[in-house]
C-alpha cells in the first residue's frame, strides 16, 4: 500500500513564526503535491514538485514556499505565518510516467492554527 | 481553466437507501478524467471511482456508480445501499489526460443515518 505521512496532525503557531510542514511518501513517486483545504472552497493546489529540486506553483502559492531535497520528502514552508493561513493542509503523491492518468494518494492532513 | 462545481453542501440519507451526489464541470479539453474522492471524518482522502471521458460506459465500483453526461458536463455519484461508513465529505475532481494536477469541487458532506 502507498503510504503518505505528514509530520503533525495538529499544529498551533503564532503570527510571524516560520512554519515547516513535512510530508514523506514511501512508493518512490515522482510527483508530490501540497493542497490547502477550506470549507466551501474544496482543495486548492499550493505547489507541486515533479522531481527532486523541481517545483511548480499551483493556484495559491502566495505566502508559501516548498523544498524537495530528496525524492520521498516534500516540505511546505510558511515563511511568516499569518492568521489567514489557518487551514487544513494535505499532502499527496503520484507516480510519474507517460500513462494518461496518475492516481494521487493523500496523507492524513495537518490542521494548522495560526494565533 | 477548468472548474468543478458541487451544488449540494450537505446531504443526508437513511441507511440502506440510495443517494446521488451532483457535480458539474467546465472545460474546453476533450480528453480528461473525472473522479470522486471520499474523505471520512478521520481525514485520509481515498479515491472512490474514476471515469475516463472517452469511455461512454459509466464506471461502477461495487455500491458506487456514476452517471457521466459528457455533453452536459455532468458527473454524478450514486451510492446504493448506503452504510454508516459512507458518512464522509465527497469531492468531485477533474484532471486532463497526461496531466498531473487535480481540480476539486467544494465538496458535499454526506451523513448516513441509522
mmCIF file with all atom_site columns, N, CA, C and O in Angstrom, chain A residues 56-110:
data_model
loop_
_atom_site.group_PDB
_atom_site.id
_atom_site.type_symbol
_atom_site.label_atom_id
_atom_site.label_alt_id
_atom_site.label_comp_id
_atom_site.label_asym_id
_atom_site.label_entity_id
_atom_site.label_seq_id
_atom_site.pdbx_PDB_ins_code
_atom_site.Cartn_x
_atom_site.Cartn_y
_atom_site.Cartn_z
_atom_site.occupancy
_atom_site.B_iso_or_equiv
_atom_site.pdbx_formal_charge
_atom_site.auth_seq_id
_atom_site.auth_comp_id
_atom_site.auth_asym_id
_atom_site.auth_atom_id
_atom_site.pdbx_PDB_model_num
ATOM 1   N N  . UNK A 1 56  ? 6.723  23.641 -9.043  1.00 0.00 ? 56  UNK A N  1
ATOM 2   C CA . UNK A 1 56  ? 5.881  24.473 -9.890  1.00 0.00 ? 56  UNK A CA 1
ATOM 3   C C  . UNK A 1 56  ? 4.775  25.067 -9.021  1.00 0.00 ? 56  UNK A C  1
ATOM 4   O O  . UNK A 1 56  ? 4.196  24.383 -8.174  1.00 0.00 ? 56  UNK A O  1
ATOM 5   N N  . UNK A 1 57  ? 4.486  26.340 -9.225  1.00 0.00 ? 57  UNK A N  1
ATOM 6   C CA . UNK A 1 57  ? 3.424  26.992 -8.460  1.00 0.00 ? 57  UNK A CA 1
ATOM 7   C C  . UNK A 1 57  ? 2.067  26.424 -8.833  1.00 0.00 ? 57  UNK A C  1
ATOM 8   O O  . UNK A 1 57  ? 1.791  26.120 -9.994  1.00 0.00 ? 57  UNK A O  1
ATOM 9   N N  . UNK A 1 58  ? 1.236  26.331 -7.817  1.00 0.00 ? 58  UNK A N  1
ATOM 10  C CA . UNK A 1 58  ? -0.141 25.956 -8.053  1.00 0.00 ? 58  UNK A CA 1
ATOM 11  C C  . UNK A 1 58  ? -1.021 27.186 -8.165  1.00 0.00 ? 58  UNK A C  1
ATOM 12  O O  . UNK A 1 58  ? -0.590 28.243 -8.640  1.00 0.00 ? 58  UNK A O  1
ATOM 13  N N  . UNK A 1 59  ? -2.230 27.077 -7.648  1.00 0.00 ? 59  UNK A N  1
ATOM 14  C CA . UNK A 1 59  ? -3.198 28.168 -7.776  1.00 0.00 ? 59  UNK A CA 1
ATOM 15  C C  . UNK A 1 59  ? -3.058 29.242 -6.698  1.00 0.00 ? 59  UNK A C  1
ATOM 16  O O  . UNK A 1 59  ? -3.455 30.379 -6.914  1.00 0.00 ? 59  UNK A O  1
ATOM 17  N N  . UNK A 1 60  ? -2.509 28.865 -5.533  1.00 0.00 ? 60  UNK A N  1
ATOM 18  C CA . UNK A 1 60  ? -2.429 29.818 -4.425  1.00 0.00 ? 60  UNK A CA 1
ATOM 19  C C  . UNK A 1 60  ? -1.051 29.755 -3.753  1.00 0.00 ? 60  UNK A C  1
ATOM 20  O O  . UNK A 1 60  ? -0.927 29.449 -2.570  1.00 0.00 ? 60  UNK A O  1
ATOM 21  N N  . UNK A 1 61  ? 0.025  30.102 -4.447  1.00 0.00 ? 61  UNK A N  1
ATOM 22  C CA . UNK A 1 61  ? 1.365  29.952 -3.866  1.00 0.00 ? 61  UNK A CA 1
ATOM 23  C C  . UNK A 1 61  ? 1.796  31.093 -2.945  1.00 0.00 ? 61  UNK A C  1
ATOM 24  O O  . UNK A 1 61  ? 2.787  30.963 -2.218  1.00 0.00 ? 61  UNK A O  1
ATOM 25  N N  . UNK A 1 62  ? 1.043  32.191 -2.940  1.00 0.00 ? 62  UNK A N  1
ATOM 26  C CA . UNK A 1 62  ? 1.473  33.367 -2.197  1.00 0.00 ? 62  UNK A CA 1
ATOM 27  C C  . UNK A 1 62  ? 1.570  33.075 -0.705  1.00 0.00 ? 62  UNK A C  1
ATOM 28  O O  . UNK A 1 62  ? 0.631  32.555 -0.098  1.00 0.00 ? 62  UNK A O  1
ATOM 29  N N  . UNK A 1 63  ? 2.693  33.422 -0.122  1.00 0.00 ? 63  UNK A N  1
ATOM 30  C CA . UNK A 1 63  ? 2.917  33.218 1.310   1.00 0.00 ? 63  UNK A CA 1
ATOM 31  C C  . UNK A 1 63  ? 3.510  31.859 1.648   1.00 0.00 ? 63  UNK A C  1
ATOM 32  O O  . UNK A 1 63  ? 3.759  31.569 2.828   1.00 0.00 ? 63  UNK A O  1
ATOM 33  N N  . UNK A 1 64  ? 3.749  31.039 0.631   1.00 0.00 ? 64  UNK A N  1
ATOM 34  C CA . UNK A 1 64  ? 4.285  29.690 0.829   1.00 0.00 ? 64  UNK A CA 1
ATOM 35  C C  . UNK A 1 64  ? 5.519  29.471 -0.035  1.00 0.00 ? 64  UNK A C  1
ATOM 36  O O  . UNK A 1 64  ? 5.676  30.091 -1.088  1.00 0.00 ? 64  UNK A O  1
ATOM 37  N N  . UNK A 1 65  ? 6.377  28.573 0.415   1.00 0.00 ? 65  UNK A N  1
ATOM 38  C CA . UNK A 1 65  ? 7.452  28.055 -0.411  1.00 0.00 ? 65  UNK A CA 1
ATOM 39  C C  . UNK A 1 65  ? 7.560  26.563 -0.131  1.00 0.00 ? 65  UNK A C  1
ATOM 40  O O  . UNK A 1 65  ? 6.922  26.047 0.803   1.00 0.00 ? 65  UNK A O  1
ATOM 41  N N  . UNK A 1 66  ? 8.331  25.881 -0.963  1.00 0.00 ? 66  UNK A N  1
ATOM 42  C CA . UNK A 1 66  ? 8.470  24.429 -0.797  1.00 0.00 ? 66  UNK A CA 1
ATOM 43  C C  . UNK A 1 66  ? 9.928  24.037 -0.981  1.00 0.00 ? 66  UNK A C  1
ATOM 44  O O  . UNK A 1 66  ? 10.742 24.777 -1.531  1.00 0.00 ? 66  UNK A O  1
ATOM 45  N N  . UNK A 1 67  ? 10.213 22.824 -0.518  1.00 0.00 ? 67  UNK A N  1
ATOM 46  C CA . UNK A 1 67  ? 11.552 22.265 -0.663  1.00 0.00 ? 67  UNK A CA 1
ATOM 47  C C  . UNK A 1 67  ? 11.445 20.781 -0.916  1.00 0.00 ? 67  UNK A C  1
ATOM 48  O O  . UNK A 1 67  ? 10.690 20.082 -0.229  1.00 0.00 ? 67  UNK A O  1
ATOM 49  N N  . UNK A 1 68  ? 12.207 20.315 -1.906  1.00 0.00 ? 68  UNK A N  1
ATOM 50  C CA . UNK A 1 68  ? 12.265 18.879 -2.156  1.00 0.00 ? 68  UNK A CA 1
ATOM 51  C C  . UNK A 1 68  ? 13.716 18.502 -2.440  1.00 0.00 ? 68  UNK A C  1
ATOM 52  O O  . UNK A 1 68  ? 14.179 18.523 -3.568  1.00 0.00 ? 68  UNK A O  1
ATOM 53  N N  . UNK A 1 69  ? 14.399 18.152 -1.385  1.00 0.00 ? 69  UNK A N  1
ATOM 54  C CA . UNK A 1 69  ? 15.798 17.778 -1.465  1.00 0.00 ? 69  UNK A CA 1
ATOM 55  C C  . UNK A 1 69  ? 15.976 16.287 -1.714  1.00 0.00 ? 69  UNK A C  1
ATOM 56  O O  . UNK A 1 69  ? 16.988 15.849 -2.262  1.00 0.00 ? 69  UNK A O  1
ATOM 57  N N  . UNK A 1 70  ? 15.003 15.499 -1.287  1.00 0.00 ? 70  UNK A N  1
ATOM 58  C CA . UNK A 1 70  ? 15.014 14.053 -1.522  1.00 0.00 ? 70  UNK A CA 1
ATOM 59  C C  . UNK A 1 70  ? 13.696 13.650 -2.153  1.00 0.00 ? 70  UNK A C  1
ATOM 60  O O  . UNK A 1 70  ? 12.660 14.285 -1.922  1.00 0.00 ? 70  UNK A O  1
ATOM 61  N N  . UNK A 1 71  ? 13.734 12.585 -2.926  1.00 0.00 ? 71  UNK A N  1
ATOM 62  C CA . UNK A 1 71  ? 12.559 12.183 -3.689  1.00 0.00 ? 71  UNK A CA 1
ATOM 63  C C  . UNK A 1 71  ? 11.363 11.898 -2.791  1.00 0.00 ? 71  UNK A C  1
ATOM 64  O O  . UNK A 1 71  ? 10.222 12.192 -3.141  1.00 0.00 ? 71  UNK A O  1
ATOM 65  N N  . UNK A 1 72  ? 11.598 11.327 -1.622  1.00 0.00 ? 72  UNK A N  1
ATOM 66  C CA . UNK A 1 72  ? 10.490 10.893 -0.785  1.00 0.00 ? 72  UNK A CA 1
ATOM 67  C C  . UNK A 1 72  ? 9.923  11.990 0.113   1.00 0.00 ? 72  UNK A C  1
ATOM 68  O O  . UNK A 1 72  ? 8.893  11.781 0.741   1.00 0.00 ? 72  UNK A O  1
ATOM 69  N N  . UNK A 1 73  ? 10.562 13.141 0.159   1.00 0.00 ? 73  UNK A N  1
ATOM 70  C CA . UNK A 1 73  ? 10.172 14.157 1.131   1.00 0.00 ? 73  UNK A CA 1
ATOM 71  C C  . UNK A 1 73  ? 9.877  15.494 0.452   1.00 0.00 ? 73  UNK A C  1
ATOM 72  O O  . UNK A 1 73  ? 10.662 15.972 -0.372  1.00 0.00 ? 73  UNK A O  1
ATOM 73  N N  . UNK A 1 74  ? 8.752  16.086 0.852   1.00 0.00 ? 74  UNK A N  1
ATOM 74  C CA . UNK A 1 74  ? 8.332  17.369 0.265   1.00 0.00 ? 74  UNK A CA 1
ATOM 75  C C  . UNK A 1 74  ? 7.857  18.251 1.409   1.00 0.00 ? 74  UNK A C  1
ATOM 76  O O  . UNK A 1 74  ? 6.927  17.901 2.132   1.00 0.00 ? 74  UNK A O  1
ATOM 77  N N  . UNK A 1 75  ? 8.495  19.383 1.569   1.00 0.00 ? 75  UNK A N  1
ATOM 78  C CA . UNK A 1 75  ? 8.197  20.264 2.694   1.00 0.00 ? 75  UNK A CA 1
ATOM 79  C C  . UNK A 1 75  ? 7.481  21.521 2.218   1.00 0.00 ? 75  UNK A C  1
ATOM 80  O O  . UNK A 1 75  ? 7.841  22.090 1.182   1.00 0.00 ? 75  UNK A O  1
ATOM 81  N N  . UNK A 1 76  ? 6.523  21.938 2.999   1.00 0.00 ? 76  UNK A N  1
ATOM 82  C CA . UNK A 1 76  ? 5.826  23.213 2.782   1.00 0.00 ? 76  UNK A CA 1
ATOM 83  C C  . UNK A 1 76  ? 6.277  24.176 3.865   1.00 0.00 ? 76  UNK A C  1
ATOM 84  O O  . UNK A 1 76  ? 6.280  23.826 5.045   1.00 0.00 ? 76  UNK A O  1
ATOM 85  N N  . UNK A 1 77  ? 6.653  25.379 3.448   1.00 0.00 ? 77  UNK A N  1
ATOM 86  C CA . UNK A 1 77  ? 7.198  26.365 4.376   1.00 0.00 ? 77  UNK A CA 1
ATOM 87  C C  . UNK A 1 77  ? 6.338  27.613 4.348   1.00 0.00 ? 77  UNK A C  1
ATOM 88  O O  . UNK A 1 77  ? 6.046  28.160 3.276   1.00 0.00 ? 77  UNK A O  1
ATOM 89  N N  . UNK A 1 78  ? 5.920  28.034 5.525   1.00 0.00 ? 78  UNK A N  1
ATOM 90  C CA . UNK A 1 78  ? 5.270  29.317 5.693   1.00 0.00 ? 78  UNK A CA 1
ATOM 91  C C  . UNK A 1 78  ? 6.319  30.247 6.284   1.00 0.00 ? 78  UNK A C  1
ATOM 92  O O  . UNK A 1 78  ? 6.712  30.107 7.438   1.00 0.00 ? 78  UNK A O  1
ATOM 93  N N  . UNK A 1 79  ? 6.821  31.157 5.465   1.00 0.00 ? 79  UNK A N  1
ATOM 94  C CA . UNK A 1 79  ? 7.955  31.987 5.889   1.00 0.00 ? 79  UNK A CA 1
ATOM 95  C C  . UNK A 1 79  ? 7.607  32.853 7.090   1.00 0.00 ? 79  UNK A C  1
ATOM 96  O O  . UNK A 1 79  ? 8.422  33.037 7.992   1.00 0.00 ? 79  UNK A O  1
ATOM 97  N N  . UNK A 1 80  ? 6.418  33.400 7.122   1.00 0.00 ? 80  UNK A N  1
ATOM 98  C CA . UNK A 1 80  ? 5.952  34.229 8.228   1.00 0.00 ? 80  UNK A CA 1
ATOM 99  C C  . UNK A 1 80  ? 4.454  33.996 8.359   1.00 0.00 ? 80  UNK A C  1
ATOM 100 O O  . UNK A 1 80  ? 3.658  34.600 7.653   1.00 0.00 ? 80  UNK A O  1
ATOM 101 N N  . UNK A 1 81  ? 4.100  33.074 9.243   1.00 0.00 ? 81  UNK A N  1
ATOM 102 C CA . UNK A 1 81  ? 2.714  32.632 9.324   1.00 0.00 ? 81  UNK A CA 1
ATOM 103 C C  . UNK A 1 81  ? 1.758  33.790 9.637   1.00 0.00 ? 81  UNK A C  1
ATOM 104 O O  . UNK A 1 81  ? 2.061  34.676 10.451  1.00 0.00 ? 81  UNK A O  1
ATOM 105 N N  . UNK A 1 82  ? 0.611  33.745 8.988   1.00 0.00 ? 82  UNK A N  1
ATOM 106 C CA . UNK A 1 82  ? -0.424 34.741 9.256   1.00 0.00 ? 82  UNK A CA 1
ATOM 107 C C  . UNK A 1 82  ? -1.733 34.019 9.580   1.00 0.00 ? 82  UNK A C  1
ATOM 108 O O  . UNK A 1 82  ? -1.909 32.838 9.245   1.00 0.00 ? 82  UNK A O  1
ATOM 109 N N  . UNK A 1 83  ? -2.653 34.729 10.209  1.00 0.00 ? 83  UNK A N  1
ATOM 110 C CA . UNK A 1 83  ? -3.900 34.096 10.641  1.00 0.00 ? 83  UNK A CA 1
ATOM 111 C C  . UNK A 1 83  ? -4.707 33.557 9.466   1.00 0.00 ? 83  UNK A C  1
ATOM 112 O O  . UNK A 1 83  ? -5.439 32.566 9.608   1.00 0.00 ? 83  UNK A O  1
ATOM 113 N N  . UNK A 1 84  ? -4.574 34.188 8.292   1.00 0.00 ? 84  UNK A N  1
ATOM 114 C CA . UNK A 1 84  ? -5.327 33.689 7.141   1.00 0.00 ? 84  UNK A CA 1
ATOM 115 C C  . UNK A 1 84  ? -4.736 32.412 6.539   1.00 0.00 ? 84  UNK A C  1
ATOM 116 O O  . UNK A 1 84  ? -5.257 31.885 5.546   1.00 0.00 ? 84  UNK A O  1
ATOM 117 N N  . UNK A 1 85  ? -3.670 31.921 7.139   1.00 0.00 ? 85  UNK A N  1
ATOM 118 C CA . UNK A 1 85  ? -3.126 30.630 6.730   1.00 0.00 ? 85  UNK A CA 1
ATOM 119 C C  . UNK A 1 85  ? -3.587 29.496 7.650   1.00 0.00 ? 85  UNK A C  1
ATOM 120 O O  . UNK A 1 85  ? -3.164 28.338 7.494   1.00 0.00 ? 85  UNK A O  1
ATOM 121 N N  . UNK A 1 86  ? -4.453 29.829 8.593   1.00 0.00 ? 86  UNK A N  1
ATOM 122 C CA . UNK A 1 86  ? -5.104 28.787 9.392   1.00 0.00 ? 86  UNK A CA 1
ATOM 123 C C  . UNK A 1 86  ? -5.951 27.933 8.463   1.00 0.00 ? 86  UNK A C  1
ATOM 124 O O  . UNK A 1 86  ? -6.836 28.440 7.772   1.00 0.00 ? 86  UNK A O  1
ATOM 125 N N  . UNK A 1 87  ? -5.667 26.637 8.428   1.00 0.00 ? 87  UNK A N  1
ATOM 126 C CA . UNK A 1 87  ? -6.323 25.773 7.459   1.00 0.00 ? 87  UNK A CA 1
ATOM 127 C C  . UNK A 1 87  ? -5.905 24.331 7.679   1.00 0.00 ? 87  UNK A C  1
ATOM 128 O O  . UNK A 1 87  ? -5.057 24.023 8.518   1.00 0.00 ? 87  UNK A O  1
ATOM 129 N N  . UNK A 1 88  ? -6.513 23.443 6.873   1.00 0.00 ? 88  UNK A N  1
ATOM 130 C CA . UNK A 1 88  ? -6.070 22.058 6.798   1.00 0.00 ? 88  UNK A CA 1
ATOM 131 C C  . UNK A 1 88  ? -5.163 21.930 5.578   1.00 0.00 ? 88  UNK A C  1
ATOM 132 O O  . UNK A 1 88  ? -5.524 22.384 4.487   1.00 0.00 ? 88  UNK A O  1
ATOM 133 N N  . UNK A 1 89  ? -3.995 21.325 5.776   1.00 0.00 ? 89  UNK A N  1
ATOM 134 C CA . UNK A 1 89  ? -3.037 21.149 4.689   1.00 0.00 ? 89  UNK A CA 1
ATOM 135 C C  . UNK A 1 89  ? -2.892 19.660 4.380   1.00 0.00 ? 89  UNK A C  1
ATOM 136 O O  . UNK A 1 89  ? -2.609 18.852 5.266   1.00 0.00 ? 89  UNK A O  1
ATOM 137 N N  . UNK A 1 90  ? -3.088 19.337 3.117   1.00 0.00 ? 90  UNK A N  1
ATOM 138 C CA . UNK A 1 90  ? -2.998 17.950 2.673   1.00 0.00 ? 90  UNK A CA 1
ATOM 139 C C  . UNK A 1 90  ? -1.844 17.787 1.697   1.00 0.00 ? 90  UNK A C  1
ATOM 140 O O  . UNK A 1 90  ? -1.677 18.588 0.775   1.00 0.00 ? 90  UNK A O  1
ATOM 141 N N  . UNK A 1 91  ? -1.075 16.735 1.911   1.00 0.00 ? 91  UNK A N  1
ATOM 142 C CA . UNK A 1 91  ? -0.012 16.360 1.003   1.00 0.00 ? 91  UNK A CA 1
ATOM 143 C C  . UNK A 1 91  ? -0.482 15.168 0.174   1.00 0.00 ? 91  UNK A C  1
ATOM 144 O O  . UNK A 1 91  ? -1.291 14.359 0.638   1.00 0.00 ? 91  UNK A O  1
ATOM 145 N N  . UNK A 1 92  ? 0.006  15.067 -1.049  1.00 0.00 ? 92  UNK A N  1
ATOM 146 C CA . UNK A 1 92  ? -0.328 13.925 -1.910  1.00 0.00 ? 92  UNK A CA 1
ATOM 147 C C  . UNK A 1 92  ? 0.883  13.577 -2.757  1.00 0.00 ? 92  UNK A C  1
ATOM 148 O O  . UNK A 1 92  ? 1.781  14.402 -2.966  1.00 0.00 ? 92  UNK A O  1
ATOM 149 N N  . UNK A 1 93  ? 0.905  12.338 -3.244  1.00 0.00 ? 93  UNK A N  1
ATOM 150 C CA . UNK A 1 93  ? 1.946  11.934 -4.185  1.00 0.00 ? 93  UNK A CA 1
ATOM 151 C C  . UNK A 1 93  ? 1.330  11.092 -5.290  1.00 0.00 ? 93  UNK A C  1
ATOM 152 O O  . UNK A 1 93  ? 0.251  10.515 -5.124  1.00 0.00 ? 93  UNK A O  1
ATOM 153 N N  . UNK A 1 94  ? 2.012  11.065 -6.432  1.00 0.00 ? 94  UNK A N  1
ATOM 154 C CA . UNK A 1 94  ? 1.555  10.234 -7.543  1.00 0.00 ? 94  UNK A CA 1
ATOM 155 C C  . UNK A 1 94  ? 2.772  9.794  -8.356  1.00 0.00 ? 94  UNK A C  1
ATOM 156 O O  . UNK A 1 94  ? 3.801  10.480 -8.371  1.00 0.00 ? 94  UNK A O  1
ATOM 157 N N  . UNK A 1 95  ? 2.642  8.671  -9.035  1.00 0.00 ? 95  UNK A N  1
ATOM 158 C CA . UNK A 1 95  ? 3.757  8.240  -9.885  1.00 0.00 ? 95  UNK A CA 1
ATOM 159 C C  . UNK A 1 95  ? 3.896  9.156  -11.087 1.00 0.00 ? 95  UNK A C  1
ATOM 160 O O  . UNK A 1 95  ? 2.959  9.852  -11.473 1.00 0.00 ? 95  UNK A O  1
ATOM 161 N N  . UNK A 1 96  ? 5.054  9.177  -11.673 1.00 0.00 ? 96  UNK A N  1
ATOM 162 C CA . UNK A 1 96  ? 5.255  9.902  -12.915 1.00 0.00 ? 96  UNK A CA 1
ATOM 163 C C  . UNK A 1 96  ? 4.970  8.969  -14.070 1.00 0.00 ? 96  UNK A C  1
ATOM 164 O O  . UNK A 1 96  ? 4.186  8.044  -13.958 1.00 0.00 ? 96  UNK A O  1
ATOM 165 N N  . UNK A 1 97  ? 5.611  9.187  -15.194 1.00 0.00 ? 97  UNK A N  1
ATOM 166 C CA . UNK A 1 97  ? 5.421  8.298  -16.316 1.00 0.00 ? 97  UNK A CA 1
ATOM 167 C C  . UNK A 1 97  ? 4.510  8.882  -17.367 1.00 0.00 ? 97  UNK A C  1
ATOM 168 O O  . UNK A 1 97  ? 4.006  9.999  -17.238 1.00 0.00 ? 97  UNK A O  1
ATOM 169 N N  . UNK A 1 98  ? 4.264  8.107  -18.405 1.00 0.00 ? 98  UNK A N  1
ATOM 170 C CA . UNK A 1 98  ? 3.535  8.599  -19.569 1.00 0.00 ? 98  UNK A CA 1
ATOM 171 C C  . UNK A 1 98  ? 2.135  8.014  -19.694 1.00 0.00 ? 98  UNK A C  1
ATOM 172 O O  . UNK A 1 98  ? 1.494  8.171  -20.722 1.00 0.00 ? 98  UNK A O  1
ATOM 173 N N  . UNK A 1 99  ? 1.663  7.354  -18.664 1.00 0.00 ? 99  UNK A N  1
ATOM 174 C CA . UNK A 1 99  ? 0.281  6.879  -18.743 1.00 0.00 ? 99  UNK A CA 1
ATOM 175 C C  . UNK A 1 99  ? -0.647 8.079  -18.669 1.00 0.00 ? 99  UNK A C  1
ATOM 176 O O  . UNK A 1 99  ? -0.278 9.144  -18.182 1.00 0.00 ? 99  UNK A O  1
ATOM 177 N N  . UNK A 1 100 ? -1.853 7.904  -19.146 1.00 0.00 ? 100 UNK A N  1
ATOM 178 C CA . UNK A 1 100 ? -2.768 9.035  -19.222 1.00 0.00 ? 100 UNK A CA 1
ATOM 179 C C  . UNK A 1 100 ? -3.234 9.549  -17.883 1.00 0.00 ? 100 UNK A C  1
ATOM 180 O O  . UNK A 1 100 ? -3.721 10.670 -17.760 1.00 0.00 ? 100 UNK A O  1
ATOM 181 N N  . UNK A 1 101 ? -3.035 8.723  -16.864 1.00 0.00 ? 101 UNK A N  1
ATOM 182 C CA . UNK A 1 101 ? -3.603 9.066  -15.575 1.00 0.00 ? 101 UNK A CA 1
ATOM 183 C C  . UNK A 1 101 ? -2.672 8.589  -14.478 1.00 0.00 ? 101 UNK A C  1
ATOM 184 O O  . UNK A 1 101 ? -2.182 7.468  -14.511 1.00 0.00 ? 101 UNK A O  1
ATOM 185 N N  . UNK A 1 102 ? -2.389 9.453  -13.535 1.00 0.00 ? 102 UNK A N  1
ATOM 186 C CA . UNK A 1 102 ? -1.563 9.097  -12.381 1.00 0.00 ? 102 UNK A CA 1
ATOM 187 C C  . UNK A 1 102 ? -2.345 9.379  -11.116 1.00 0.00 ? 102 UNK A C  1
ATOM 188 O O  . UNK A 1 102 ? -2.568 10.544 -10.758 1.00 0.00 ? 102 UNK A O  1
ATOM 189 N N  . UNK A 1 103 ? -2.741 8.317  -10.436 1.00 0.00 ? 103 UNK A N  1
ATOM 190 C CA . UNK A 1 103 ? -3.567 8.481  -9.238  1.00 0.00 ? 103 UNK A CA 1
ATOM 191 C C  . UNK A 1 103 ? -2.793 9.163  -8.138  1.00 0.00 ? 103 UNK A C  1
ATOM 192 O O  . UNK A 1 103 ? -1.630 8.845  -7.877  1.00 0.00 ? 103 UNK A O  1
ATOM 193 N N  . UNK A 1 104 ? -3.448 10.103 -7.476  1.00 0.00 ? 104 UNK A N  1
ATOM 194 C CA . UNK A 1 104 ? -2.846 10.776 -6.330  1.00 0.00 ? 104 UNK A CA 1
ATOM 195 C C  . UNK A 1 104 ? -3.274 10.077 -5.047  1.00 0.00 ? 104 UNK A C  1
ATOM 196 O O  . UNK A 1 104 ? -4.438 9.737  -4.860  1.00 0.00 ? 104 UNK A O  1
ATOM 197 N N  . UNK A 1 105 ? -2.297 9.913  -4.145  1.00 0.00 ? 105 UNK A N  1
ATOM 198 C CA . UNK A 1 105 ? -2.520 9.302  -2.845  1.00 0.00 ? 105 UNK A CA 1
ATOM 199 C C  . UNK A 1 105 ? -2.259 10.371 -1.782  1.00 0.00 ? 105 UNK A C  1
ATOM 200 O O  . UNK A 1 105 ? -1.245 11.051 -1.825  1.00 0.00 ? 105 UNK A O  1
ATOM 201 N N  . UNK A 1 106 ? -3.186 10.454 -0.836  1.00 0.00 ? 106 UNK A N  1
ATOM 202 C CA . UNK A 1 106 ? -3.171 11.571 0.093   1.00 0.00 ? 106 UNK A CA 1
ATOM 203 C C  . UNK A 1 106 ? -2.686 11.162 1.482   1.00 0.00 ? 106 UNK A C  1
ATOM 204 O O  . UNK A 1 106 ? -2.916 10.038 1.935   1.00 0.00 ? 106 UNK A O  1
ATOM 205 N N  . UNK A 1 107 ? -2.063 12.116 2.167   1.00 0.00 ? 107 UNK A N  1
ATOM 206 C CA . UNK A 1 107 ? -1.734 11.970 3.561   1.00 0.00 ? 107 UNK A CA 1
ATOM 207 C C  . UNK A 1 107 ? -2.924 12.302 4.434   1.00 0.00 ? 107 UNK A C  1
ATOM 208 O O  . UNK A 1 107 ? -3.968 12.726 3.943   1.00 0.00 ? 107 UNK A O  1
ATOM 209 N N  . UNK A 1 108 ? -2.787 12.146 5.754   1.00 0.00 ? 108 UNK A N  1
ATOM 210 C CA . UNK A 1 108 ? -3.909 12.369 6.675   1.00 0.00 ? 108 UNK A CA 1
ATOM 211 C C  . UNK A 1 108 ? -4.230 13.836 6.926   1.00 0.00 ? 108 UNK A C  1
ATOM 212 O O  . UNK A 1 108 ? -5.296 14.141 7.453   1.00 0.00 ? 108 UNK A O  1
ATOM 213 N N  . UNK A 1 109 ? -3.345 14.725 6.538   1.00 0.00 ? 109 UNK A N  1
ATOM 214 C CA . UNK A 1 109 ? -3.596 16.147 6.735   1.00 0.00 ? 109 UNK A CA 1
ATOM 215 C C  . UNK A 1 109 ? -2.987 16.694 8.007   1.00 0.00 ? 109 UNK A C  1
ATOM 216 O O  . UNK A 1 109 ? -2.787 15.984 8.992   1.00 0.00 ? 109 UNK A O  1
ATOM 217 N N  . UNK A 1 110 ? -2.680 17.990 7.979   1.00 0.00 ? 110 UNK A N  1
ATOM 218 C CA . UNK A 1 110 ? -2.224 18.734 9.155   1.00 0.00 ? 110 UNK A CA 1
ATOM 219 C C  . UNK A 1 110 ? -3.163 19.908 9.352   1.00 0.00 ? 110 UNK A C  1
ATOM 220 O O  . UNK A 1 110 ? -3.316 20.746 8.455   1.00 0.00 ? 110 UNK A O  1
#
